[in-house]
mmCIF file of C-alpha atoms and ligand atoms in Angstrom:
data_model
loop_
_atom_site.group_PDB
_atom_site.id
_atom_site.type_symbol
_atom_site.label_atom_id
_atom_site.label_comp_id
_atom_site.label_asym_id
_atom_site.label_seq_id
_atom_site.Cartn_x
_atom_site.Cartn_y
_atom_site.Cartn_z
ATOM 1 C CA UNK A 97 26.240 3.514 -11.736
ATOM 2 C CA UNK A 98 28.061 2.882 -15.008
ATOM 3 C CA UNK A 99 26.029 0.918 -17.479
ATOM 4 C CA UNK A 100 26.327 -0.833 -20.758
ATOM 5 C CA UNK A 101 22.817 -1.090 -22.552
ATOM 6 C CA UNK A 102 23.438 -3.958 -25.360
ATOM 7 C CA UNK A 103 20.834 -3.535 -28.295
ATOM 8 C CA UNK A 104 19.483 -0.321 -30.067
ATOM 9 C CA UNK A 105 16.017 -1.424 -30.741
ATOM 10 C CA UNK A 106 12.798 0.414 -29.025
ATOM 11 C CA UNK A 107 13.391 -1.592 -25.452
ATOM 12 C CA UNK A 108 16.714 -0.730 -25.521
ATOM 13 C CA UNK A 109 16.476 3.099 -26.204
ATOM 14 C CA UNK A 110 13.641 3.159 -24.054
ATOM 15 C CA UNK A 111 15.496 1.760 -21.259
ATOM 16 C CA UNK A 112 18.353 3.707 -21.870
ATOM 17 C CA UNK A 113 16.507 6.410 -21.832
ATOM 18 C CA UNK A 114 14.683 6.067 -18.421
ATOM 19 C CA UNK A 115 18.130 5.038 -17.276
ATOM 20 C CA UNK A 116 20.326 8.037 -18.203
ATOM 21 C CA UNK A 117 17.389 10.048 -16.587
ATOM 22 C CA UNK A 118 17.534 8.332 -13.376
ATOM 23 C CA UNK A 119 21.389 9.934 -13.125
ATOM 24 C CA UNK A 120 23.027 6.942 -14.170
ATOM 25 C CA UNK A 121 26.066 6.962 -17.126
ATOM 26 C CA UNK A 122 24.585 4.938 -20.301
ATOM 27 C CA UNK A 123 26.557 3.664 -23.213
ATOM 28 C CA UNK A 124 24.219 2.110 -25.613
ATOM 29 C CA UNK A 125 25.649 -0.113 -27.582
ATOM 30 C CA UNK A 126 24.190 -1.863 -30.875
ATOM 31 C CA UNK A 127 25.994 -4.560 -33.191
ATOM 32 C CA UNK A 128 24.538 -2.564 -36.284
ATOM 33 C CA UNK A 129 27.203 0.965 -36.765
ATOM 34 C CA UNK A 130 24.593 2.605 -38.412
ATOM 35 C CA UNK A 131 21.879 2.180 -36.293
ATOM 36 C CA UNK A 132 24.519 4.143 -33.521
ATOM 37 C CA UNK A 133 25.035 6.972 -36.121
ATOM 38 C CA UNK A 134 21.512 7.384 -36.621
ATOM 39 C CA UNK A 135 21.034 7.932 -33.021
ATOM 40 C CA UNK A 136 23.790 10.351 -32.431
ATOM 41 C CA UNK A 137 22.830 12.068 -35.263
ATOM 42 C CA UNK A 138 19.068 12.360 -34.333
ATOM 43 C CA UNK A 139 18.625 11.981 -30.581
ATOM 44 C CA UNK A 140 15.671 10.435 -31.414
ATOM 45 C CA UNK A 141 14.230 6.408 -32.455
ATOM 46 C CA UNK A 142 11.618 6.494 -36.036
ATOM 47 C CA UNK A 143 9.550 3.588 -33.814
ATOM 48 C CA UNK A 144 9.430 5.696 -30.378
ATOM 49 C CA UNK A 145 6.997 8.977 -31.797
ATOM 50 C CA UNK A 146 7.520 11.964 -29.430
ATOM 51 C CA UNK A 147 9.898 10.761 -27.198
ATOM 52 C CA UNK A 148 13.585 12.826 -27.112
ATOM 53 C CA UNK A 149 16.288 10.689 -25.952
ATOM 54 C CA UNK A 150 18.625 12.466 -22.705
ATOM 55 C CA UNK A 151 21.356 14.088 -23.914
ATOM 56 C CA UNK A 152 24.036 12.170 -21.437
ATOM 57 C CA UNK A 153 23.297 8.507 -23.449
ATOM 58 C CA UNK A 154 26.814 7.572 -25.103
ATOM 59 C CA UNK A 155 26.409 5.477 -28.269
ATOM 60 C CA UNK A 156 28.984 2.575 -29.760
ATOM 61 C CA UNK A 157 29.394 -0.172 -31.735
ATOM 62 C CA UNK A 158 32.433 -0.767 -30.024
ATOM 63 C CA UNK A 159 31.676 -3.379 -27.394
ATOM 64 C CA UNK A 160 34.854 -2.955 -25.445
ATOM 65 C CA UNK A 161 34.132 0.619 -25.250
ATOM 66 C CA UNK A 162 30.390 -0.353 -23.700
ATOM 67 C CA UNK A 163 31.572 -2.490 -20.954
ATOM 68 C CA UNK A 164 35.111 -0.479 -20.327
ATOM 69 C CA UNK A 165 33.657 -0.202 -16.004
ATOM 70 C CA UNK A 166 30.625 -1.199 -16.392
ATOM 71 C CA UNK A 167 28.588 -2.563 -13.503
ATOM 72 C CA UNK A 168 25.769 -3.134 -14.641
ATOM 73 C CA UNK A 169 24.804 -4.791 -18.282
ATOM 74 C CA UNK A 170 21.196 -4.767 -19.700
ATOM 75 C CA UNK A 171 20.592 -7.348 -22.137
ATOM 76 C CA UNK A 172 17.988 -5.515 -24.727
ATOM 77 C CA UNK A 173 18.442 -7.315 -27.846
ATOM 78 C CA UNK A 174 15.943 -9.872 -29.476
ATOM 79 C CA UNK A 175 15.588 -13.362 -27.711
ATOM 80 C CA UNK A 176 17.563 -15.189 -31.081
ATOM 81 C CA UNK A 177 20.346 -12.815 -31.147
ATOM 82 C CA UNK A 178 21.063 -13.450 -27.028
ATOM 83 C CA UNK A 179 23.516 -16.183 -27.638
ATOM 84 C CA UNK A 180 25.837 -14.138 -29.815
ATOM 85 C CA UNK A 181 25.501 -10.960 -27.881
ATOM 86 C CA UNK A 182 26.280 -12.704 -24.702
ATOM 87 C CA UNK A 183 29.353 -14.223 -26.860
ATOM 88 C CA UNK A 184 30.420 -10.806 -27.645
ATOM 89 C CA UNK A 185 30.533 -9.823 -23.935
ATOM 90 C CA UNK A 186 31.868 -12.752 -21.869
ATOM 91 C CA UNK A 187 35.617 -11.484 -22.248
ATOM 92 C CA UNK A 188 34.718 -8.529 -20.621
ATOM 93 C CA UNK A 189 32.924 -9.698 -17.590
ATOM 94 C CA UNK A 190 34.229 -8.367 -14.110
ATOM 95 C CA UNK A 191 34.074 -9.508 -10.994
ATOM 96 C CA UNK A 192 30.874 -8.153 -9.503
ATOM 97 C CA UNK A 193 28.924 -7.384 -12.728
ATOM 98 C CA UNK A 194 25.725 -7.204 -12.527
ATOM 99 C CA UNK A 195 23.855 -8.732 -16.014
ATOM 100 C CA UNK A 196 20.366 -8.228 -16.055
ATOM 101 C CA UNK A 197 18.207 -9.857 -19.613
ATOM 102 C CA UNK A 198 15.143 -7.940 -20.580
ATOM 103 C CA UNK A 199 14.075 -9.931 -23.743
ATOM 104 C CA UNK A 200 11.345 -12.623 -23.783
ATOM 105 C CA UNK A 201 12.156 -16.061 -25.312
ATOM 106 C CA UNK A 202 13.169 -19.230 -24.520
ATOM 107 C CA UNK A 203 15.479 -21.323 -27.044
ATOM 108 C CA UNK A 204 14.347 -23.939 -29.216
ATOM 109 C CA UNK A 205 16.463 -26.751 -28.480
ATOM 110 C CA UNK A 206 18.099 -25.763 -25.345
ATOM 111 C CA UNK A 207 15.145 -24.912 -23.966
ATOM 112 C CA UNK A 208 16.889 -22.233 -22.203
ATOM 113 C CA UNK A 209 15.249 -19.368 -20.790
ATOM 114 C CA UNK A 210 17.673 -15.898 -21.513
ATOM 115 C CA UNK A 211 19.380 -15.563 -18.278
ATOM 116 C CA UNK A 212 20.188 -19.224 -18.791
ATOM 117 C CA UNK A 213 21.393 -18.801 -22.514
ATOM 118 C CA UNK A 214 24.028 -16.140 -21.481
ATOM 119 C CA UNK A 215 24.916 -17.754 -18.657
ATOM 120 C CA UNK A 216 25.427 -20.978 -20.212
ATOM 121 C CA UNK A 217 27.630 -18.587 -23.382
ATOM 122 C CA UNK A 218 29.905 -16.773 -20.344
ATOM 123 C CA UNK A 219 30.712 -20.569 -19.133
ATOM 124 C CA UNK A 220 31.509 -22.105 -22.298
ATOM 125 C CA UNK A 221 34.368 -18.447 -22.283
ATOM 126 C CA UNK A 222 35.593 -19.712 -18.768
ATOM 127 C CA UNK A 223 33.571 -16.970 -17.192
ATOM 128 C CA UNK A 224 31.555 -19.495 -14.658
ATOM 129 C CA UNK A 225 31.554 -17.655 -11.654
ATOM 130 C CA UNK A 226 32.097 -13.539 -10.306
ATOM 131 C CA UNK A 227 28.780 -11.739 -11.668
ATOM 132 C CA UNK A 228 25.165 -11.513 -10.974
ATOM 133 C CA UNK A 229 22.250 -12.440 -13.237
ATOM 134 C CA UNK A 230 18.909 -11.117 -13.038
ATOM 135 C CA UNK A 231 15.853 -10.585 -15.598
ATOM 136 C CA UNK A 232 13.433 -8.022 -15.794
ATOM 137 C CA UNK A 233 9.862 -8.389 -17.063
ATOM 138 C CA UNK A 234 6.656 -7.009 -17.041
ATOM 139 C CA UNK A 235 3.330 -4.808 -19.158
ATOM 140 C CA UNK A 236 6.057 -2.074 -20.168
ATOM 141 C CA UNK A 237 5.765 -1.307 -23.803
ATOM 142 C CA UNK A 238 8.845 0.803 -24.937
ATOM 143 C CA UNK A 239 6.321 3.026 -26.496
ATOM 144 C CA UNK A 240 4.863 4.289 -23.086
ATOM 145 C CA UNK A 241 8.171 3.958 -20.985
ATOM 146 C CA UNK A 242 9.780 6.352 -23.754
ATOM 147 C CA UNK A 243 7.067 8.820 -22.970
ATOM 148 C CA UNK A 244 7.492 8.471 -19.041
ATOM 149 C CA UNK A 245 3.728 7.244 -18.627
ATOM 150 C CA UNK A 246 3.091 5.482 -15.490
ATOM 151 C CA UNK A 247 4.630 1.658 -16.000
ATOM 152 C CA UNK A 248 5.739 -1.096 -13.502
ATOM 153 C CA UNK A 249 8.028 -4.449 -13.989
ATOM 154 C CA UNK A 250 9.601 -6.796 -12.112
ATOM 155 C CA UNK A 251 12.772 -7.179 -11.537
ATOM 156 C CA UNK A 252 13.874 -11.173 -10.564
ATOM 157 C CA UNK A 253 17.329 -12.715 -9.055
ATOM 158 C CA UNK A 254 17.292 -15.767 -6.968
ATOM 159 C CA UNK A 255 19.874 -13.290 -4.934
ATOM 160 C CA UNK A 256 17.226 -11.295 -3.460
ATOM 161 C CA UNK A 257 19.423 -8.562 -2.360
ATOM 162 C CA UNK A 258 20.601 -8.670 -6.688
ATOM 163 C CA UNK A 259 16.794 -8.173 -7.145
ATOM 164 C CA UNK A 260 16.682 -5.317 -4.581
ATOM 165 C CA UNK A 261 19.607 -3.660 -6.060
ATOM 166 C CA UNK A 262 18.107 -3.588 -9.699
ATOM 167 C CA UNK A 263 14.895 -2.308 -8.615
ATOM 168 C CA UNK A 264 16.859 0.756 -7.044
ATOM 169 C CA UNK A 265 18.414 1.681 -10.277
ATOM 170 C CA UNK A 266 15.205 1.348 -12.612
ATOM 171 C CA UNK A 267 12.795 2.907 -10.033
ATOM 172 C CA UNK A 268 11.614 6.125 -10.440
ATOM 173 C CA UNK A 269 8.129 8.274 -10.464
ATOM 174 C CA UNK A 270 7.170 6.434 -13.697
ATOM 175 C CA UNK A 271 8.605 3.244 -13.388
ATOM 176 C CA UNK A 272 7.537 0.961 -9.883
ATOM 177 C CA UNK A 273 9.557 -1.989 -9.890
ATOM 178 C CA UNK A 274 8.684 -5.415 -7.522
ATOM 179 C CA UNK A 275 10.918 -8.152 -6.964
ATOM 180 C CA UNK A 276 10.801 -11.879 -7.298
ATOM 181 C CA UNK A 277 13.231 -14.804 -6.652
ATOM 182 C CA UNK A 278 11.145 -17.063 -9.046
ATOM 183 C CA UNK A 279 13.343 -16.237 -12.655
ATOM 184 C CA UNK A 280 12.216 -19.127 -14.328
ATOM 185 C CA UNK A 281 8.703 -18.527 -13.509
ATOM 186 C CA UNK A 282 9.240 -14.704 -14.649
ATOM 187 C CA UNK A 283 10.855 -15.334 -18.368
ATOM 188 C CA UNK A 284 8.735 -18.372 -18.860
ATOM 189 C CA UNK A 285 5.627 -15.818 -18.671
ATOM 190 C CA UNK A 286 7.363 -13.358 -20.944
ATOM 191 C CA UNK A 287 7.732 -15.471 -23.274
ATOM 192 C CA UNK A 288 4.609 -17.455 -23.317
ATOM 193 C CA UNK A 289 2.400 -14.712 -23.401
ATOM 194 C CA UNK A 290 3.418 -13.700 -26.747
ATOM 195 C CA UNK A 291 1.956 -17.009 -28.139
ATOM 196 C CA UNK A 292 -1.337 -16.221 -26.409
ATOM 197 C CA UNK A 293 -1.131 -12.358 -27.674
ATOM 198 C CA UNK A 294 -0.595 -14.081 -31.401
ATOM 199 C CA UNK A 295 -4.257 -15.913 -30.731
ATOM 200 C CA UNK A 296 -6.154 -12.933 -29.252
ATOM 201 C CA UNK A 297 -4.707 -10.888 -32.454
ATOM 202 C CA UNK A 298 -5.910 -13.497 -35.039
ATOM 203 C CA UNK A 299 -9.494 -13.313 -32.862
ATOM 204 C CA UNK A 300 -9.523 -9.984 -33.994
ATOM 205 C CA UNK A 301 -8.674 -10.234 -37.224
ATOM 206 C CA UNK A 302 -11.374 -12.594 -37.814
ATOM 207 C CA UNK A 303 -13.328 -10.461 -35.780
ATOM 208 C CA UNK A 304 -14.097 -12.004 -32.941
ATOM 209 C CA UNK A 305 -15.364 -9.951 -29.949
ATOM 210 C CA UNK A 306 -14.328 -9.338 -26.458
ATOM 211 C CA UNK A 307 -15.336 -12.343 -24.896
ATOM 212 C CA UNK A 308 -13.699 -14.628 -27.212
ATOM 213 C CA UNK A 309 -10.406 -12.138 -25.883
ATOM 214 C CA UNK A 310 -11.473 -12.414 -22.409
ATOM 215 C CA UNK A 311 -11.468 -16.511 -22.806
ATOM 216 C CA UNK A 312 -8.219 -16.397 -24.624
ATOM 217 C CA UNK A 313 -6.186 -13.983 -21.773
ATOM 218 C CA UNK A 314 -8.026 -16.141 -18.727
ATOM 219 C CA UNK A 315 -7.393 -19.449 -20.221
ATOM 220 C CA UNK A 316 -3.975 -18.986 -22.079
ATOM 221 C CA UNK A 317 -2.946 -17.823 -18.152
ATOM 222 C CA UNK A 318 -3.979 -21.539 -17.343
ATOM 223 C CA UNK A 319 -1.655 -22.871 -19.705
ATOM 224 C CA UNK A 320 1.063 -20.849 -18.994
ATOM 225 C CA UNK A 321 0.737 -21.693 -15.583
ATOM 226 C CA UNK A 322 0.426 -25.399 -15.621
ATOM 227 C CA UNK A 323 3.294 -25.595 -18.010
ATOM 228 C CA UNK A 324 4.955 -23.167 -14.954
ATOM 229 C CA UNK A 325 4.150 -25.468 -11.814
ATOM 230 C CA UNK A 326 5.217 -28.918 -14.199
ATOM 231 C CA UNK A 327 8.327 -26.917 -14.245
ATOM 232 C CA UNK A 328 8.611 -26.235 -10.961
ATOM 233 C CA UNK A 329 7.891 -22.406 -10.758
ATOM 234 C CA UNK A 330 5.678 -20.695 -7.904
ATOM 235 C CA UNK A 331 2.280 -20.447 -8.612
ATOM 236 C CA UNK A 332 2.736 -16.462 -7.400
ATOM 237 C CA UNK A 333 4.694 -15.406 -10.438
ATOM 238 C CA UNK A 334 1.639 -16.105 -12.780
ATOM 239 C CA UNK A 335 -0.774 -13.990 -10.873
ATOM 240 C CA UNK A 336 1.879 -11.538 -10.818
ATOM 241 C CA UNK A 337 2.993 -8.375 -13.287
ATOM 242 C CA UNK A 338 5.117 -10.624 -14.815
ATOM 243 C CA UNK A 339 2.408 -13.128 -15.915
ATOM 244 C CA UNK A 340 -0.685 -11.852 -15.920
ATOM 245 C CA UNK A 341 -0.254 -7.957 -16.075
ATOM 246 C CA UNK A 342 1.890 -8.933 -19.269
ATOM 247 C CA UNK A 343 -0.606 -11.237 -20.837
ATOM 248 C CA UNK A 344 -3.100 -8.651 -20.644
ATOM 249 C CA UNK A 345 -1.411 -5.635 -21.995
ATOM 250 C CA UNK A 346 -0.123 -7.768 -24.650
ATOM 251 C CA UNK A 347 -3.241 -9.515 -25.596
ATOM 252 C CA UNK A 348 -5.042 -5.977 -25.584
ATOM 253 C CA UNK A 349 -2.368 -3.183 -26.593
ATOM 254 C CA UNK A 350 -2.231 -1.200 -29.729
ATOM 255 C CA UNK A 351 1.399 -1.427 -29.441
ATOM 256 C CA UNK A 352 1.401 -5.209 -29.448
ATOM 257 C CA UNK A 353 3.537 -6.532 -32.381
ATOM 258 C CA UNK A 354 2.156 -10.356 -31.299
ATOM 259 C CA UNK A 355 -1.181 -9.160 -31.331
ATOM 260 C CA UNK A 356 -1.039 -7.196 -34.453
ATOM 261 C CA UNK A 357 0.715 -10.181 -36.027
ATOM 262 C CA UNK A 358 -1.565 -12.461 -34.937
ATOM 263 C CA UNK A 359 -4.144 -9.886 -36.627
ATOM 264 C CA UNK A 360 -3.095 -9.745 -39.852
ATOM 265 C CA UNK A 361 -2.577 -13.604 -40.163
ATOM 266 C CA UNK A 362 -6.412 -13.623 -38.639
ATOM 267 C CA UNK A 363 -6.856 -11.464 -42.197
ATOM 268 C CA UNK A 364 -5.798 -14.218 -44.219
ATOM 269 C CA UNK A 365 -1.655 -12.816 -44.217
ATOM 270 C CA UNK A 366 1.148 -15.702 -43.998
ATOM 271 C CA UNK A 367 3.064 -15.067 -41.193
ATOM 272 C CA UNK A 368 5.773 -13.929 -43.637
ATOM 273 C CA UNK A 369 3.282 -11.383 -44.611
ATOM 274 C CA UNK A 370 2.640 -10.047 -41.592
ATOM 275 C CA UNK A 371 6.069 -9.939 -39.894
ATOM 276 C CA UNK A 372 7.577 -8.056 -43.293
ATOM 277 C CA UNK A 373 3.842 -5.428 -42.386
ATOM 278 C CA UNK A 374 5.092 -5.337 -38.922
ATOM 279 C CA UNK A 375 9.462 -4.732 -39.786
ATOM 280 C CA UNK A 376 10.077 -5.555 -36.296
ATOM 281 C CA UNK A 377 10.546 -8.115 -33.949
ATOM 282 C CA UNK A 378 7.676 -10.854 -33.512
ATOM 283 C CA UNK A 379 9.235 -13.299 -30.545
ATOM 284 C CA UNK A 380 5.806 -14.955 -30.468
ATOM 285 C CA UNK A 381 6.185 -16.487 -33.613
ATOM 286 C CA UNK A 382 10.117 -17.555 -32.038
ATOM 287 C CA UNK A 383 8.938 -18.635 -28.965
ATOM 288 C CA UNK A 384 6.127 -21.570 -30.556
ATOM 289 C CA UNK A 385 8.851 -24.262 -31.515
ATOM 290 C CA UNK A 386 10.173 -24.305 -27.998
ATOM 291 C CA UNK A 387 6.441 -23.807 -26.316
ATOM 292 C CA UNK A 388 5.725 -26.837 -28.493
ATOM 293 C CA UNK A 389 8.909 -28.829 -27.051
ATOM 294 C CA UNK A 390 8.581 -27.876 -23.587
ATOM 295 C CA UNK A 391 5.027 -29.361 -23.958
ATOM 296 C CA UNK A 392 6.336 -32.583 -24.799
ATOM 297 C CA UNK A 393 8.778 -32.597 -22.364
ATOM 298 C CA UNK A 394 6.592 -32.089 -19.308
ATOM 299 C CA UNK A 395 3.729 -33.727 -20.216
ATOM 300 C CA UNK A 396 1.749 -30.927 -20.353
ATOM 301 C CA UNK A 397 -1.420 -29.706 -22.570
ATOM 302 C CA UNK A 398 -0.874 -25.964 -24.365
ATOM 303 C CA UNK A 399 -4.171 -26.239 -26.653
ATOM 304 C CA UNK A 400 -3.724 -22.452 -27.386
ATOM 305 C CA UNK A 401 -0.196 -22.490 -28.133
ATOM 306 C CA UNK A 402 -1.024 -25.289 -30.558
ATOM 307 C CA UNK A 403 -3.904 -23.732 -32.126
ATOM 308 C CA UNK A 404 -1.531 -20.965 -32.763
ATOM 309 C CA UNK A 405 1.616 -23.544 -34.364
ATOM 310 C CA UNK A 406 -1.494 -25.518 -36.454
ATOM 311 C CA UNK A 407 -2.878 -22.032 -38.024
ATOM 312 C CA UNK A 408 1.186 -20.707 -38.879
ATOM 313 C CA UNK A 409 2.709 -23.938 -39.409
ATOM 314 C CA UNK A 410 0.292 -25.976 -40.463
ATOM 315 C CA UNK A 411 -2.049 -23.501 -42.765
ATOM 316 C CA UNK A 412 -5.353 -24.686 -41.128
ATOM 317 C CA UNK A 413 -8.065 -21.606 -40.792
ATOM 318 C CA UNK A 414 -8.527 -20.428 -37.600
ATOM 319 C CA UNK A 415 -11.902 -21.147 -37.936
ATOM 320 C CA UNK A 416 -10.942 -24.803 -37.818
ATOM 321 C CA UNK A 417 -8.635 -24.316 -34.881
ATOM 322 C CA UNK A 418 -11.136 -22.222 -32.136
ATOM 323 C CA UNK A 419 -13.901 -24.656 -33.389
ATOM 324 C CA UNK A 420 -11.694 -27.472 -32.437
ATOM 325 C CA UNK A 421 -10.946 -25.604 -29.167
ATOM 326 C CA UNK A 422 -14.211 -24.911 -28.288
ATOM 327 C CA UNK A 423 -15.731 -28.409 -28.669
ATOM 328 C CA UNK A 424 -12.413 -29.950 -26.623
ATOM 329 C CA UNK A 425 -13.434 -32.681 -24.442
ATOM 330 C CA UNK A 426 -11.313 -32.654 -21.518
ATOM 331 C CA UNK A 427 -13.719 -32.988 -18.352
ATOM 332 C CA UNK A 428 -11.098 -32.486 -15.610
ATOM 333 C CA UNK A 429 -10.670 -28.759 -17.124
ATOM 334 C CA UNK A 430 -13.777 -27.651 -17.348
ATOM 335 C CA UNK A 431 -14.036 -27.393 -13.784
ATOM 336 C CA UNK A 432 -13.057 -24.156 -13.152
HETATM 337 N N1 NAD B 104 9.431 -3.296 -27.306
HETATM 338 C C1 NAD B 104 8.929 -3.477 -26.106
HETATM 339 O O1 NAD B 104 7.993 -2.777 -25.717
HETATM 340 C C2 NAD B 104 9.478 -4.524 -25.193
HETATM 341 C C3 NAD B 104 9.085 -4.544 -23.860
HETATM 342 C C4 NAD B 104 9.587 -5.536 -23.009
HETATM 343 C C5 NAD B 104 10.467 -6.475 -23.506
HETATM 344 N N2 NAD B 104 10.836 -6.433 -24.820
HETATM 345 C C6 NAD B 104 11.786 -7.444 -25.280
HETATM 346 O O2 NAD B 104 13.021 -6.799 -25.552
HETATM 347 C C7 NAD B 104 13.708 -7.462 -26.625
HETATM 348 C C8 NAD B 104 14.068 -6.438 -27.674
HETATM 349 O O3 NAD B 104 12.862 -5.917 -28.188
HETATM 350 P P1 NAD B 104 12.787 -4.583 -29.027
HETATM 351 O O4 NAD B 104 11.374 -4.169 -28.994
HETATM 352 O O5 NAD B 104 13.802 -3.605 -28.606
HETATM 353 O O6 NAD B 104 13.111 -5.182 -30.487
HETATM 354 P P2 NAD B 104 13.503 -4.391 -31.790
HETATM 355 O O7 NAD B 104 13.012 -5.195 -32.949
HETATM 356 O O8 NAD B 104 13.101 -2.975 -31.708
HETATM 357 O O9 NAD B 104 15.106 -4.516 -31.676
HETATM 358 C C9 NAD B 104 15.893 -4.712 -32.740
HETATM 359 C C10 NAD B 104 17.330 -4.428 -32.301
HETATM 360 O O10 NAD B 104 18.048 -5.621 -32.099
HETATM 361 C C11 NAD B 104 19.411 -5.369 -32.331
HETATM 362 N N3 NAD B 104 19.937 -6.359 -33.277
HETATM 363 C C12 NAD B 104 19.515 -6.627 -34.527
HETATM 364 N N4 NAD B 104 20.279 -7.572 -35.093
HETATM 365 C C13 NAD B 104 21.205 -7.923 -34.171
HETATM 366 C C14 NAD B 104 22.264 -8.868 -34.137
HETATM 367 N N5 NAD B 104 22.539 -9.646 -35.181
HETATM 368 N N6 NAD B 104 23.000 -8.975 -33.011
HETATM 369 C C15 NAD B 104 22.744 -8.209 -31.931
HETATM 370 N N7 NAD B 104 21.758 -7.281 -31.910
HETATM 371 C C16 NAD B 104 20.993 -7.153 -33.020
HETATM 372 C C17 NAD B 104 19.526 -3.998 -32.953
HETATM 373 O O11 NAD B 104 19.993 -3.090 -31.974
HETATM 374 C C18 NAD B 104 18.101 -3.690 -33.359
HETATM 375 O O12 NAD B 104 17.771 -2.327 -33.288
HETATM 376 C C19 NAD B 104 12.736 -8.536 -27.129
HETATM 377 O O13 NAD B 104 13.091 -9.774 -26.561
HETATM 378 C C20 NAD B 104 11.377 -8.116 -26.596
HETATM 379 O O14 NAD B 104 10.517 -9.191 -26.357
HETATM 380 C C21 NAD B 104 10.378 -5.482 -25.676
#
């Protein structure tokens, strides 16, 4: 299959990667020129140590040059740039494309999940009809994928033959990929979880132990789930890779920016701080203001996610906010 990888960060090259292994022609493309030349030049990406990108990967900043045949399109690049990348692309979608978004976020505003942002970009072009949208999410840090450990995602169309299709051209001997029909329930969990993974990270960093981690993954999967069902996802898709198998390896992975972020603010950093520490992506911190208005909007409780908004937004020590958590008086929750 022919297919046009959009955004040169660590998911992206990682995917690429995996892809161009599994046989099929890659053309990465980033909207940063020297980000491409550093690739070609190198073979290689400074955040993915000891991992040698496949030799048959073609690089461009040209996007017409990316999707020239493509039938397939990976969305890799970071939830906020979505909208402009799917701008970029619209004139060149064919019939029979088939668009699948692998970043986590949901917009402020819009409220939008990804899938829904580049669909909603390809229809304000004219493009409303003729391709095939799909999102894949799951524990996969590009770290590990880029080193071909054992990994597994999910791959989610409401077309379930879309969803079959994608898993065929991801799977391999290190990557086992399920299916789902439920895509809002599957991005809503990819993006949620990296508020929780923010919380468990500032536990550490005011070291906190295990169990406080082990309350934050169990219950932050409640909240992420109620605010699921009020939206009218299936309660599956939380127990699920997608939900919980992310949560955890996010709330407990080395290679967690959220959690590492979340750490360093737990150490007394600004968020500021901590994201210019981190130099990379932190779509927790992205995804609060439209956790915070989906809230409203369905009437439903996130006392995590707002513990995390009061300690970034509103400077209040964390100490404050899990003491405040802890002594919460809502009877009807505390049943289970
Ligand atoms: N890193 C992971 O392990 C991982 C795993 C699963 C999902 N994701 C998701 O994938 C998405 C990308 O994550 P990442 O880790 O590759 O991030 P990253 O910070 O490594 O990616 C940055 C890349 O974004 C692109 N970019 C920067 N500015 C841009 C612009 N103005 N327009 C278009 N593209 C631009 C560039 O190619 C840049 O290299 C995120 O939504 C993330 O949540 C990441």
């Amino acid at each position: 299959m022919k297919i046009c990888v959009l955004g040169a960060g660590t998911w992206g090259v990682a995917l690429a990667s995996l892809l161009a292994k599994n046989n099929h022609e890659v053309v990465l493309w980033s909207a940063i020129p020297e980000e491409i030349e550093e690739l070609k030049e190198s073979g290689a990406h400074k955040n993915l140590p000891g991992a040698i990108l496949p030799v048959g990967i073609s690089y461009t900043a040209d996007i017409s040059v990316a999707m020239a045949d493509a039938e397939l399109c990976l969305f890799v690049v970071p939830s906020q740039f979505i909208r402009s990348t799917a701008r970029v692309v619209s004139p060149h979608v064919r019939d029979g494309l088939i668009v699948v978004n692998a970043a986590k976020g949901i917009e402020s505003g819009s409220l939008l999940t990804m899938t829904e942002v580049i669909r909603d970009e390809f229809e304000k072009c004219g493009r409303v009809s003729g391709y095939h949208i799909a999102a894949l999410s799951g524990p996969t840090h590009a770290e590990e994928v880029a080193l071909g450990l054992p990994t597994s995602i999910v791959a989610a169309c409401e077309d379930e033959r879309v969803a079959l299709t994608v898993a065929e051209v991801f799977k391999n001997s290190c990557m086992r990929v399920y299916i789902n029909t439920d895509v809002l329930g599957v991005e809503l969990c990819g993006a949620m979880k990296n508020i929780i993974a923010i919380a468990a990270g500032i536990c550490r960093g005011i070291e906190f132990g295990d169990n406080a981690k082990a309350m934050l993954i169990t219950r932050g999967m409640r909240e992420i789930t109620r605010l699921g069902l009020a939206m009218g996802c299936e309660r599956e898709t939380f127990n699920g890779l997608a939900g919980i198998g992310d949560l955890i390896v996010t709330c407990t992975s080395v290679h967690s920016r959220n959690n590492r972020c979340g750490e360093l603010i737990g150490k007394g950093y600004t968020y500021d701080e901590a994201a210019r520490e981190i130099g990379m992506v932190v779509e927790g911190y992205h995804a609060l203001k439209a956790a915070m208005e989906l809230s409203e909007k369905y009437s439903v409780e996130l006392p995590i996610t707002f513990g995390v908004d009061r300690v970034i937004h509103g400077g209040v020590s964390p100490y404050v906010v899990i003491r405040e958590l802890m002594l919460r008086d809502v009877k009807d929750e505390l049943k289970i």
